[in-house]
Short mmCIF file of C-alpha atoms and ligand atoms in Angstrom, two decimals:
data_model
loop_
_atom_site.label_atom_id
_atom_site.label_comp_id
_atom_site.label_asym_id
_atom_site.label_seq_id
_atom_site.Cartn_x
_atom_site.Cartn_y
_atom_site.Cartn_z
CA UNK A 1 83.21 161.36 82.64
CA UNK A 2 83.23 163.96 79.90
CA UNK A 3 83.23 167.77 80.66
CA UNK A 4 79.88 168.00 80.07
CA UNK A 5 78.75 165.51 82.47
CA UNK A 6 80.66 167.43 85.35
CA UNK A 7 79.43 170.71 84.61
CA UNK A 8 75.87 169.36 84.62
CA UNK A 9 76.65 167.86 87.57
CA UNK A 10 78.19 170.69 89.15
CA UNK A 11 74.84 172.67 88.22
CA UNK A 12 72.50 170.50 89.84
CA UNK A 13 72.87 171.53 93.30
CA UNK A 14 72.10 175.34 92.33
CA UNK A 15 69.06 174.61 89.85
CA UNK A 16 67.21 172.51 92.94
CA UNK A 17 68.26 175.72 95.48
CA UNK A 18 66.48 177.72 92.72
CA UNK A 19 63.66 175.27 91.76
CA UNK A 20 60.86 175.89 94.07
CA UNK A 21 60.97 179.37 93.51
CA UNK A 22 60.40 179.55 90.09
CA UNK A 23 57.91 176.58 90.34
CA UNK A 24 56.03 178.75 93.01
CA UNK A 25 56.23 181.85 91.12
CA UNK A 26 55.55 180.39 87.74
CA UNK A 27 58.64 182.28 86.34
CA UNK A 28 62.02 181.56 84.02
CA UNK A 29 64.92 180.21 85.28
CA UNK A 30 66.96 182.83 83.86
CA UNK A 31 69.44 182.12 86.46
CA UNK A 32 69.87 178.90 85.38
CA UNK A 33 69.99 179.02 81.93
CA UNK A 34 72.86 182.07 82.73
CA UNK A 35 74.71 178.91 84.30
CA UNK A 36 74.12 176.59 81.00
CA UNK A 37 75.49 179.57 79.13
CA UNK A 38 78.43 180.11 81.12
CA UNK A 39 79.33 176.63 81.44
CA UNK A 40 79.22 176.22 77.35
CA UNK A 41 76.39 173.49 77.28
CA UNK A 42 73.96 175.70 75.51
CA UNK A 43 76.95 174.64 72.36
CA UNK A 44 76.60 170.94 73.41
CA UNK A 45 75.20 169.64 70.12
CA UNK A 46 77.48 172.18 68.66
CA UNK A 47 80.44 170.19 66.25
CA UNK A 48 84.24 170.74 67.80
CA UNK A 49 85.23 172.89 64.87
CA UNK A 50 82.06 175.37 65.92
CA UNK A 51 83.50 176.12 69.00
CA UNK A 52 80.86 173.41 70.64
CA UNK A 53 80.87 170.74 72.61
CA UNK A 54 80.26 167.79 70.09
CA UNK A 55 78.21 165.18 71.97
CA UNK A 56 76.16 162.73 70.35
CA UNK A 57 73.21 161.49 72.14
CA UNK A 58 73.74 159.40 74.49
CA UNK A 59 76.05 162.12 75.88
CA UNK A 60 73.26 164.74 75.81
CA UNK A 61 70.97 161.99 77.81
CA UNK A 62 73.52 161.68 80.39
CA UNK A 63 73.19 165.31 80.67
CA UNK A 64 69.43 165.91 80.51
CA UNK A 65 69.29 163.47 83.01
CA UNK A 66 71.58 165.19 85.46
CA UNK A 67 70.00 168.66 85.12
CA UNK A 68 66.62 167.44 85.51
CA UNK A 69 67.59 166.16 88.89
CA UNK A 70 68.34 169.78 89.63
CA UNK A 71 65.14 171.41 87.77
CA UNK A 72 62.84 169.43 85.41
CA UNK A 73 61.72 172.53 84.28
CA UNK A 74 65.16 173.69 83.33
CA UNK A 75 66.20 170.09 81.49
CA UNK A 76 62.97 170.64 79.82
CA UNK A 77 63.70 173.49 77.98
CA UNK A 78 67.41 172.73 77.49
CA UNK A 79 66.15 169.48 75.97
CA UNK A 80 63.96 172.34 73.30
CA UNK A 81 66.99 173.91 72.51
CA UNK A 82 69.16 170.33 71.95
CA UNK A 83 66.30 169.30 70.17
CA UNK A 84 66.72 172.22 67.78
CA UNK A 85 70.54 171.86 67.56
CA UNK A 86 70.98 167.72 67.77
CA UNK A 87 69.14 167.64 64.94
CA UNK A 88 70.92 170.51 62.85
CA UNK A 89 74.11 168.98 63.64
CA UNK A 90 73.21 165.55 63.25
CA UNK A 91 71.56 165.70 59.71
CA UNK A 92 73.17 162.79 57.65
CA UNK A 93 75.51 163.49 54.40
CA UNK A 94 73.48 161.72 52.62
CA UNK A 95 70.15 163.07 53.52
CA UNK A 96 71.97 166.33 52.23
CA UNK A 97 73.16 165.19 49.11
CA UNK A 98 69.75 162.61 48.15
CA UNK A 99 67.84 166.04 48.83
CA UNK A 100 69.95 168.61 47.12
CA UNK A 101 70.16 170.62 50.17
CA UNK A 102 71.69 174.13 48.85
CA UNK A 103 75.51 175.74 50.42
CA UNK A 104 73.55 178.53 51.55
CA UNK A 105 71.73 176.30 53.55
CA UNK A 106 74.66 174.61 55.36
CA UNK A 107 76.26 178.18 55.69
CA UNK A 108 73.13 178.81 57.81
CA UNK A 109 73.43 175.69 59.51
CA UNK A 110 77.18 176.32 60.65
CA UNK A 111 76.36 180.37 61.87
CA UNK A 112 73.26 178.58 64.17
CA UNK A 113 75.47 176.14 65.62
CA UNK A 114 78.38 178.75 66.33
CA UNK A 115 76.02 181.05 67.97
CA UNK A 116 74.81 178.26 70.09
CA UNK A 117 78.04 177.30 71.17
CA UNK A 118 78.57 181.44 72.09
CA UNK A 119 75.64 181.04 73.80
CA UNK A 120 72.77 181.52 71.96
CA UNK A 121 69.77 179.47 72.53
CA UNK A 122 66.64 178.23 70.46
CA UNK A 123 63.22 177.09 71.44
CA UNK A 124 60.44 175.47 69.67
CA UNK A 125 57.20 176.58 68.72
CA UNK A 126 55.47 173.85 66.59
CA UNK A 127 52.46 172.59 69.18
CA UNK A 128 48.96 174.90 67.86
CA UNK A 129 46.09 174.75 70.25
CA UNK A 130 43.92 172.87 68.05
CA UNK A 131 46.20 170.50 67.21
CA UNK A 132 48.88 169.59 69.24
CA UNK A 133 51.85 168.91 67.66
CA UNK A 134 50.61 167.56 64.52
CA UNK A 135 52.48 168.88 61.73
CA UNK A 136 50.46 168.12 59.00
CA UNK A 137 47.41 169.77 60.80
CA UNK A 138 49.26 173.27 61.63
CA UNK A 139 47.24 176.27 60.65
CA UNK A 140 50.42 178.62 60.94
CA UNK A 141 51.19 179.52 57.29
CA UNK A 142 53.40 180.76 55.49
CA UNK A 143 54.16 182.42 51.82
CA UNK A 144 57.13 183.31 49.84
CA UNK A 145 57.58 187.58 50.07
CA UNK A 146 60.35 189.49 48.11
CA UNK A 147 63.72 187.37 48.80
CA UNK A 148 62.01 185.12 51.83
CA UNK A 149 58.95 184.37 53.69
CA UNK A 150 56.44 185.47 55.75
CA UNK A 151 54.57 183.19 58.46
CA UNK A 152 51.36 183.82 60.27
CA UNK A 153 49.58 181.89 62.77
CA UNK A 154 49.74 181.62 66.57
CA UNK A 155 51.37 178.37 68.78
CA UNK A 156 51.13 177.23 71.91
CA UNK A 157 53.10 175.81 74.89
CA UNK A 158 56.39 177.65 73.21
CA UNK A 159 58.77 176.46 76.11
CA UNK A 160 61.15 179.32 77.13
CA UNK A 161 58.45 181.96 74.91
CA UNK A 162 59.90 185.37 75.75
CA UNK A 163 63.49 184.13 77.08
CA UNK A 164 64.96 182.55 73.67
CA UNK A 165 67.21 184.04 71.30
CA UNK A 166 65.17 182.29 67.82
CA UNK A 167 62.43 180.06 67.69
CA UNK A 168 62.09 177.10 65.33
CA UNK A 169 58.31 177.67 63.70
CA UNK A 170 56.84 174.85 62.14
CA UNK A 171 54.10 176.30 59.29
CA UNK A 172 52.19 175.10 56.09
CA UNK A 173 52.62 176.26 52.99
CA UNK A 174 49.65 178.60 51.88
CA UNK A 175 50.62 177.76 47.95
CA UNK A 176 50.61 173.59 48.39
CA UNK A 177 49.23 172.87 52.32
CA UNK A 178 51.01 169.58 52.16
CA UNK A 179 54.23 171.06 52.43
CA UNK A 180 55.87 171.79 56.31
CA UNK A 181 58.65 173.25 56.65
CA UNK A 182 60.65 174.93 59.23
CA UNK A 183 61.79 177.83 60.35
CA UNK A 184 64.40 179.61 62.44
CA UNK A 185 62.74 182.80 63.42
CA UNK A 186 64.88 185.30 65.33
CA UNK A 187 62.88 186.22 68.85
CA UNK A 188 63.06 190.18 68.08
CA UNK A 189 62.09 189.80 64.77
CA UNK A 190 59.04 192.79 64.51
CA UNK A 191 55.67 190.34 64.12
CA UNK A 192 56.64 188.37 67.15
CA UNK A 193 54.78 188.49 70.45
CA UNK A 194 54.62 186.49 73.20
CA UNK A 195 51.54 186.18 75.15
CA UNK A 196 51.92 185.07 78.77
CA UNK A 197 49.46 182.24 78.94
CA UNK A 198 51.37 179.75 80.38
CA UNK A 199 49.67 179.04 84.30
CA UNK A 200 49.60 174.70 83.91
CA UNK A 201 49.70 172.19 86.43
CA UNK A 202 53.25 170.98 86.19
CA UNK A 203 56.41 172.32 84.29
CA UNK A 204 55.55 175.76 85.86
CA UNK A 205 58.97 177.34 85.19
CA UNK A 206 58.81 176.87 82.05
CA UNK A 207 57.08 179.84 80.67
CA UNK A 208 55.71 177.44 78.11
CA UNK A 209 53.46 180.68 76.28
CA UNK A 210 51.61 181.57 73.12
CA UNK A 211 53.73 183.07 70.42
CA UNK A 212 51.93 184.99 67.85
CA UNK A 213 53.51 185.55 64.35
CA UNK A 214 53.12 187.59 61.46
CA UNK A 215 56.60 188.14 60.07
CA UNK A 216 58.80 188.37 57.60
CA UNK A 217 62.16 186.19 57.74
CA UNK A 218 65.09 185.64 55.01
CA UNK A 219 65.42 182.87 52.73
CA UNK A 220 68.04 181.52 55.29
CA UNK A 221 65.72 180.85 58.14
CA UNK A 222 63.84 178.00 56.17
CA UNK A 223 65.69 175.02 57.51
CA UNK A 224 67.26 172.39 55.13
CA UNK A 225 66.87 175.21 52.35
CA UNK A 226 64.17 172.76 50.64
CA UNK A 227 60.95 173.29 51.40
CA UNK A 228 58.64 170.42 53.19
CA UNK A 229 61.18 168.75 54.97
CA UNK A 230 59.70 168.75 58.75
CA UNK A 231 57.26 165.32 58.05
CA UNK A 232 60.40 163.59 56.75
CA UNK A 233 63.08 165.19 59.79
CA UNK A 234 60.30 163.67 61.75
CA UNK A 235 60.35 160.28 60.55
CA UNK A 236 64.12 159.71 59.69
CA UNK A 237 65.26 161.85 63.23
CA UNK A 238 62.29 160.48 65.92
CA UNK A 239 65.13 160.61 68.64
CA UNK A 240 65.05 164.20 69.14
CA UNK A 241 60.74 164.83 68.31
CA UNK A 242 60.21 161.37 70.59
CA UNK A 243 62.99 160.26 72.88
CA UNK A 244 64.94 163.44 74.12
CA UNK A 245 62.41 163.96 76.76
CA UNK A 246 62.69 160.57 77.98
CA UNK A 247 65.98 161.43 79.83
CA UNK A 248 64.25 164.49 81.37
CA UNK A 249 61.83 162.61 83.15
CA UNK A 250 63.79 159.65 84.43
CA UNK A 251 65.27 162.71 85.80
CA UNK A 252 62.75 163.86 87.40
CA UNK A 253 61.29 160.44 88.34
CA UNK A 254 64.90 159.69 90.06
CA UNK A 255 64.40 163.49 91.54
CA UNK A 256 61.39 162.29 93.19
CA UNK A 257 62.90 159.19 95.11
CA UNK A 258 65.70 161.29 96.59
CA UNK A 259 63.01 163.52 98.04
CA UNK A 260 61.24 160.75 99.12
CA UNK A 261 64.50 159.19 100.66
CA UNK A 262 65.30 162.91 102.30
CA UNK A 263 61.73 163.12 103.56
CA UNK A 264 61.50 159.82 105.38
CA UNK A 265 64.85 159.44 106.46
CA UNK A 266 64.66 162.97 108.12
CA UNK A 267 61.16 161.66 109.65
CA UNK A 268 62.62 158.34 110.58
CA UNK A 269 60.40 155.99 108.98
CA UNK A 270 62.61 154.68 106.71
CA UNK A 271 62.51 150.63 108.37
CA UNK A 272 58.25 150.54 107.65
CA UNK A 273 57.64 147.84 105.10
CA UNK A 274 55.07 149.64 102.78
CA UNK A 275 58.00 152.68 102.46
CA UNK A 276 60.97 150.23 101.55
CA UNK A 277 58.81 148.19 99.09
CA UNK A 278 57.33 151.36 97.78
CA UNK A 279 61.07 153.02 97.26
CA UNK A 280 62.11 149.91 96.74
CA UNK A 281 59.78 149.05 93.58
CA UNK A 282 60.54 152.99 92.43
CA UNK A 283 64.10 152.32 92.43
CA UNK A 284 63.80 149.60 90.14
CA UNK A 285 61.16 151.00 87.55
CA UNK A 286 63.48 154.15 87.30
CA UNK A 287 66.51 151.85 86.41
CA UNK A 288 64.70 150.02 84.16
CA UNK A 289 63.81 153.08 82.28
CA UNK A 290 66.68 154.34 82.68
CA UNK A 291 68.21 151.22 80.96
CA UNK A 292 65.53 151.71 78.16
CA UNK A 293 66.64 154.92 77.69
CA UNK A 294 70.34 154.71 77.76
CA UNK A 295 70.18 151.88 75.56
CA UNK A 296 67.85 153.82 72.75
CA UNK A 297 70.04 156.67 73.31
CA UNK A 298 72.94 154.01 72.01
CA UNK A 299 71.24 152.64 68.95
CA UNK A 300 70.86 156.26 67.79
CA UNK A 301 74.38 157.36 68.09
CA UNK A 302 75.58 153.57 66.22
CA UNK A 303 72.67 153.15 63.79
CA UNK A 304 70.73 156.37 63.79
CA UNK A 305 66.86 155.30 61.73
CA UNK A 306 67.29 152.04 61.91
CA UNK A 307 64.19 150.72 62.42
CA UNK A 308 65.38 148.32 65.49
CA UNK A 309 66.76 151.86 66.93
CA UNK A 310 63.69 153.56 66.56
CA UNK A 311 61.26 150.64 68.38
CA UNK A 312 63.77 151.50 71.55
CA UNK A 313 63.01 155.10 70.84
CA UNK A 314 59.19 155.16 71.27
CA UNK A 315 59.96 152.18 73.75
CA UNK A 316 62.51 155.03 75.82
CA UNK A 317 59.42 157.54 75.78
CA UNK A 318 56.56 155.25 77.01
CA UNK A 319 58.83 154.00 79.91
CA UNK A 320 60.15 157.31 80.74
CA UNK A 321 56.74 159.54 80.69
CA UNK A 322 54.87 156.46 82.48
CA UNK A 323 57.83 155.44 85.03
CA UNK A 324 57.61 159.37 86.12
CA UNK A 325 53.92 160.16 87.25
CA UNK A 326 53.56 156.38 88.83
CA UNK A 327 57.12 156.98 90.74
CA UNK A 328 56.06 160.30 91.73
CA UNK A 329 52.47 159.17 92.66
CA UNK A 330 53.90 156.59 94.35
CA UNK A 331 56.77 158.46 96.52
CA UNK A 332 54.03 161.35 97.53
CA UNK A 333 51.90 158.64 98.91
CA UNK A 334 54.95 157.08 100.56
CA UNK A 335 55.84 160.45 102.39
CA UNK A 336 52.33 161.42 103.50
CA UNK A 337 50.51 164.60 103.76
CA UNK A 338 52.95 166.89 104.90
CA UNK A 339 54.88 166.55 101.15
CA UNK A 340 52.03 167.80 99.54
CA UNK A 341 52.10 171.21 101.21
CA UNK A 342 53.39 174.36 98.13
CA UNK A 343 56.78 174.38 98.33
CA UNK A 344 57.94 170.68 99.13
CA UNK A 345 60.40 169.10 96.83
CA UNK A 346 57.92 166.30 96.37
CA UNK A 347 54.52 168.46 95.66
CA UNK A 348 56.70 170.06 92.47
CA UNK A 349 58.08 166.72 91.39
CA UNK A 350 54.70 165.57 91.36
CA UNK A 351 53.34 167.61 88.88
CA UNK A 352 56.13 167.89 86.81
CA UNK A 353 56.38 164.18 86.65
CA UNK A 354 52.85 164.05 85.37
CA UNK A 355 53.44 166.00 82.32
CA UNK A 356 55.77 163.29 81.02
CA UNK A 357 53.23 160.87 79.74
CA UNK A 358 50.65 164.42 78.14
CA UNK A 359 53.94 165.53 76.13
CA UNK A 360 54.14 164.14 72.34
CA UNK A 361 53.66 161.37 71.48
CA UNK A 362 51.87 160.89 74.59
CA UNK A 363 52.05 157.57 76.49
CA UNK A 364 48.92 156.16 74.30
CA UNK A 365 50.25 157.51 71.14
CA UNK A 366 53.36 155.36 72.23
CA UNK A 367 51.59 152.28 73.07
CA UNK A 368 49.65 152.45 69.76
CA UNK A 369 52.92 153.21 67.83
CA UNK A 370 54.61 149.87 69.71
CA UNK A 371 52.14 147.68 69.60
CA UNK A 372 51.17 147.69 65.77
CA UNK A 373 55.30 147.07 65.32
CA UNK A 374 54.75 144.35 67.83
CA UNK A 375 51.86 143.00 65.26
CA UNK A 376 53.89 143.47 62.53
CA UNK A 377 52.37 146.69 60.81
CA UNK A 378 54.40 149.46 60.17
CA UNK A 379 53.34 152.03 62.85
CA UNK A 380 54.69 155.13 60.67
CA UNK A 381 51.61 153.97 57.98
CA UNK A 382 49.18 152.39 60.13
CA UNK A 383 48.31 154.40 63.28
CA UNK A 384 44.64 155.50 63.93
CA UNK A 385 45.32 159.52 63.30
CA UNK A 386 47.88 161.36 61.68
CA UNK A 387 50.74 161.13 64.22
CA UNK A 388 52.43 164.55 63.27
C1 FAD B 1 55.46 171.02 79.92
C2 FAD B 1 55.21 171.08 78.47
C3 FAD B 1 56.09 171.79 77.64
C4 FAD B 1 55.86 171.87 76.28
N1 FAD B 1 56.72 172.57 75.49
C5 FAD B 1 56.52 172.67 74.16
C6 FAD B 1 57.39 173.41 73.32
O1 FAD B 1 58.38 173.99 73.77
N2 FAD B 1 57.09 173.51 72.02
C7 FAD B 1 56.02 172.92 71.47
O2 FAD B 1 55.81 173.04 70.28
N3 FAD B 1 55.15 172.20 72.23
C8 FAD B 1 55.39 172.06 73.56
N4 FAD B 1 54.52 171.36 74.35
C9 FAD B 1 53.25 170.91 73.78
C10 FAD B 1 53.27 169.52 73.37
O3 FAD B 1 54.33 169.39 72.47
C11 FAD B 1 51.97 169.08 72.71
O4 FAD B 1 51.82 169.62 71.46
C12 FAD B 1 50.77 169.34 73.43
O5 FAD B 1 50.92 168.96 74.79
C13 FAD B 1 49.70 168.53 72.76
O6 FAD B 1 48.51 169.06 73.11
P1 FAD B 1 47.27 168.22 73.62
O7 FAD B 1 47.70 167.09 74.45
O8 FAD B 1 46.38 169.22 74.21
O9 FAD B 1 46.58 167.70 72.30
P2 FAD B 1 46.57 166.43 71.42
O10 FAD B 1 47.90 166.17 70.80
O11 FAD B 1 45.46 166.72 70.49
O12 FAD B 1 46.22 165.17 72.32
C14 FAD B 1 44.95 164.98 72.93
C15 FAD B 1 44.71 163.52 73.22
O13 FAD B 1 44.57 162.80 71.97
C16 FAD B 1 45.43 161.68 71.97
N5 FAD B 1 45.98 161.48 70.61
C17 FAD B 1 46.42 162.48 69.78
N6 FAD B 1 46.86 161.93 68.60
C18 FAD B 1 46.71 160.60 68.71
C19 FAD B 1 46.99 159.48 67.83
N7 FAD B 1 47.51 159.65 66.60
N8 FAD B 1 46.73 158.23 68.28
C20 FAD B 1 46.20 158.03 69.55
N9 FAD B 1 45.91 159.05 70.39
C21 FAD B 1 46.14 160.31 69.98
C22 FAD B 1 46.56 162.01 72.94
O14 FAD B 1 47.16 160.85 73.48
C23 FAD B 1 45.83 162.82 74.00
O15 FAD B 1 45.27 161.93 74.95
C24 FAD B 1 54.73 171.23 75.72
C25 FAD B 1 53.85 170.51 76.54
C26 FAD B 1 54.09 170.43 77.90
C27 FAD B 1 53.15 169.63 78.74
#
């Protein structure tokens, strides 16, 4: 087991003592991510010679997977921050060289991932209330000012909004709109509020609020130091925009048939036949995500693009997001009334579990991706809407 899987492991026992609190209350788990910190996996993406951790991704699955058995919530935003990092770190050579990417650019790179492994942490504001997370649709903008940029525009569901040390903004450009780029934009920059909007149905802790921007960054915060790079990162890097929530919500959706397990043994109806074929049916839809998962998660650290590794992507995040809310639906039914009262394990899992299948690409989006591969199309080209 590497030192990353015990610490998460060690953690998951004090996120679930925290969890229903900050579900109930609606509020951070600072707490938590104080524990991530100390325990060095906020520098888990991090490269060895950073002062991180240096896992690839199947190692940060593993992870994911063990925190969100603690506190979806928590794995959730962790998996933002990973997200931000994974991909900084795992940016090929030759996507660097084929683009020209400038040294000041990798400098940049190197102090984000150093301060990560230190303990700094990023989260990611690229979803816009109009448009989801579609990148080419975003109405933030930005402009080049003096010796950088500014951006303006407002997001939405900004996961950790208020908490985080930098956001990564994805905006337009105002001078050629078919540009997107990305930005890291430090949280105390002046032109950044946060505006506490964030009161949903599931994922309560995760003070996922509006972030309003008009500000004025360096010429280092544009990531990749090129502009219009966030369609392509998209494209060549799906695992961490598609997959890295899968993990989360097997999580979860494994969360939710311990509860279940707790509930009815503690109740003693453990030997009826609808509750063992019920837990026993969860059981094996979670392992067969889980498998999906693990095995996507696999593909991407061996043959990261390929395009047999990114079918099992989008295959990873359809059986993860779907496995979740049925398992959870499935295991509240199983333990009865009394689990749906505030504050039972099983009431939070259910809602969190929902938002598995809602978060990009959603469960359809998916299904549509897989199934014109499946007809031989080429689902990046062919899909019904602009995907990002
Ligand atoms: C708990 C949680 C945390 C989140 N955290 C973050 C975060 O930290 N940062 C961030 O940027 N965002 C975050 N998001 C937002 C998320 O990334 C999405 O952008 C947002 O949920 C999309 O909004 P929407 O579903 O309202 O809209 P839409 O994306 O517009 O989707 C609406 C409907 O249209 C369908 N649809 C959309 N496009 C297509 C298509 N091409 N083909 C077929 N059907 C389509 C969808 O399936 C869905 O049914 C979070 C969301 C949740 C639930």
């Amino acid at each position: 087991m590497t030192q990353a899987l015990a610490a998460a492991r060690r953690l998951v026992p004090r996120f679930a003592a925290r969890a229903a609190g900050s579900d109930r209350d609606g509020t951070f788990p600072v707490d938590d991510f104080a524990d991530l910190r100390e325990a060095g996996l906020l520098g888990l993406m991090a490269p060895a010679h950073l002062g991180g951790l240096g896992a690839g991704f199947s190692e940060y699955a593993e992870v994911a997977y063990e925190l969100a058995r603690g506190n979806g919530a928590t794995a959730l935003v962790f998996n933002m921050h990973t997200s931000v990092t994974g991909a900084l770190a795992g940016i090929p050579q030759a996507l660097i060289e084929a683009l020209g990417v400038p040294e000041s650019f990798l400098r940049a790179r190197d102090r984000l991932l150093a301060a990560a492994a230190q303990g700094a942490w990023y989260a990611v504001a690229m979803s816009e209330r109009g448009v989801g997370s579609r990148l080419s649709q975003m109405s933030t903008m930005y402009s080049a000012e003096r010796d950088g940029f500014r951006i303006k525009g407002s997001k939405a569901f900004v996961s950790g909004a208020g908490h985080a040390d930098a956001y990564l903004v994805a905006a337009r450009s105002a001078a050629d709109p078919s540009l997107v780029s990305q930005f890291l934009v430090p949280a105390g920059s002046a032109g950044v509020t946060v505006e506490p909007t964030w009161d949903a149905l599931g994922m309560r802790a995760t003070s996922s609020h509006d972030l309003h921007l008009d500000v004025a960054v360096g010429a280092d915060a544009l990531l990749g130091g090129v502009e219009g790079l966030a369609l392509l990162v998209a494209q060549l890097m799906p695992h961490w925009m598609v997959a890295s929530y899968a993990a989360v919500y097997v999580g979860v959706a494994q969360a939710a048939i311990d509860a279940a397990v707790g509930h009815l043994t503690e109740r003693g109806l453990g030997q009826l036949p609808a509750v063992r074929s019920r837990i026993g049916r969860a059981d094996a839809a979670v392992a067969a995500a889980w498998l999906a998962v693990r095995e996507a998660a696999r593909r991407v650290d061996e043959a990261p693009g390929e395009p047999a590794t990114n079918r099992w992507v989008w295959r990873a995040k359809l059986l993860a997001g779907s496995t979740a809310a049925e398992v959870a639906a499935s295991m509240l039914e199983a333990a009865g009334t009394s689990a749906t009262r505030r504050g039972h394990a099983l009431e939070r899992l259910y809602r969190d579990a929902r938002c598995g299948a809602l978060q990009p690409p959603t469960s359809d989006v998916c299904a549509d991706w897989l199934g014109v591969a499946a007809l031989g199309g080429d689902p990046e080209a062919d899909g019904t809407g602009p995907r990002w």
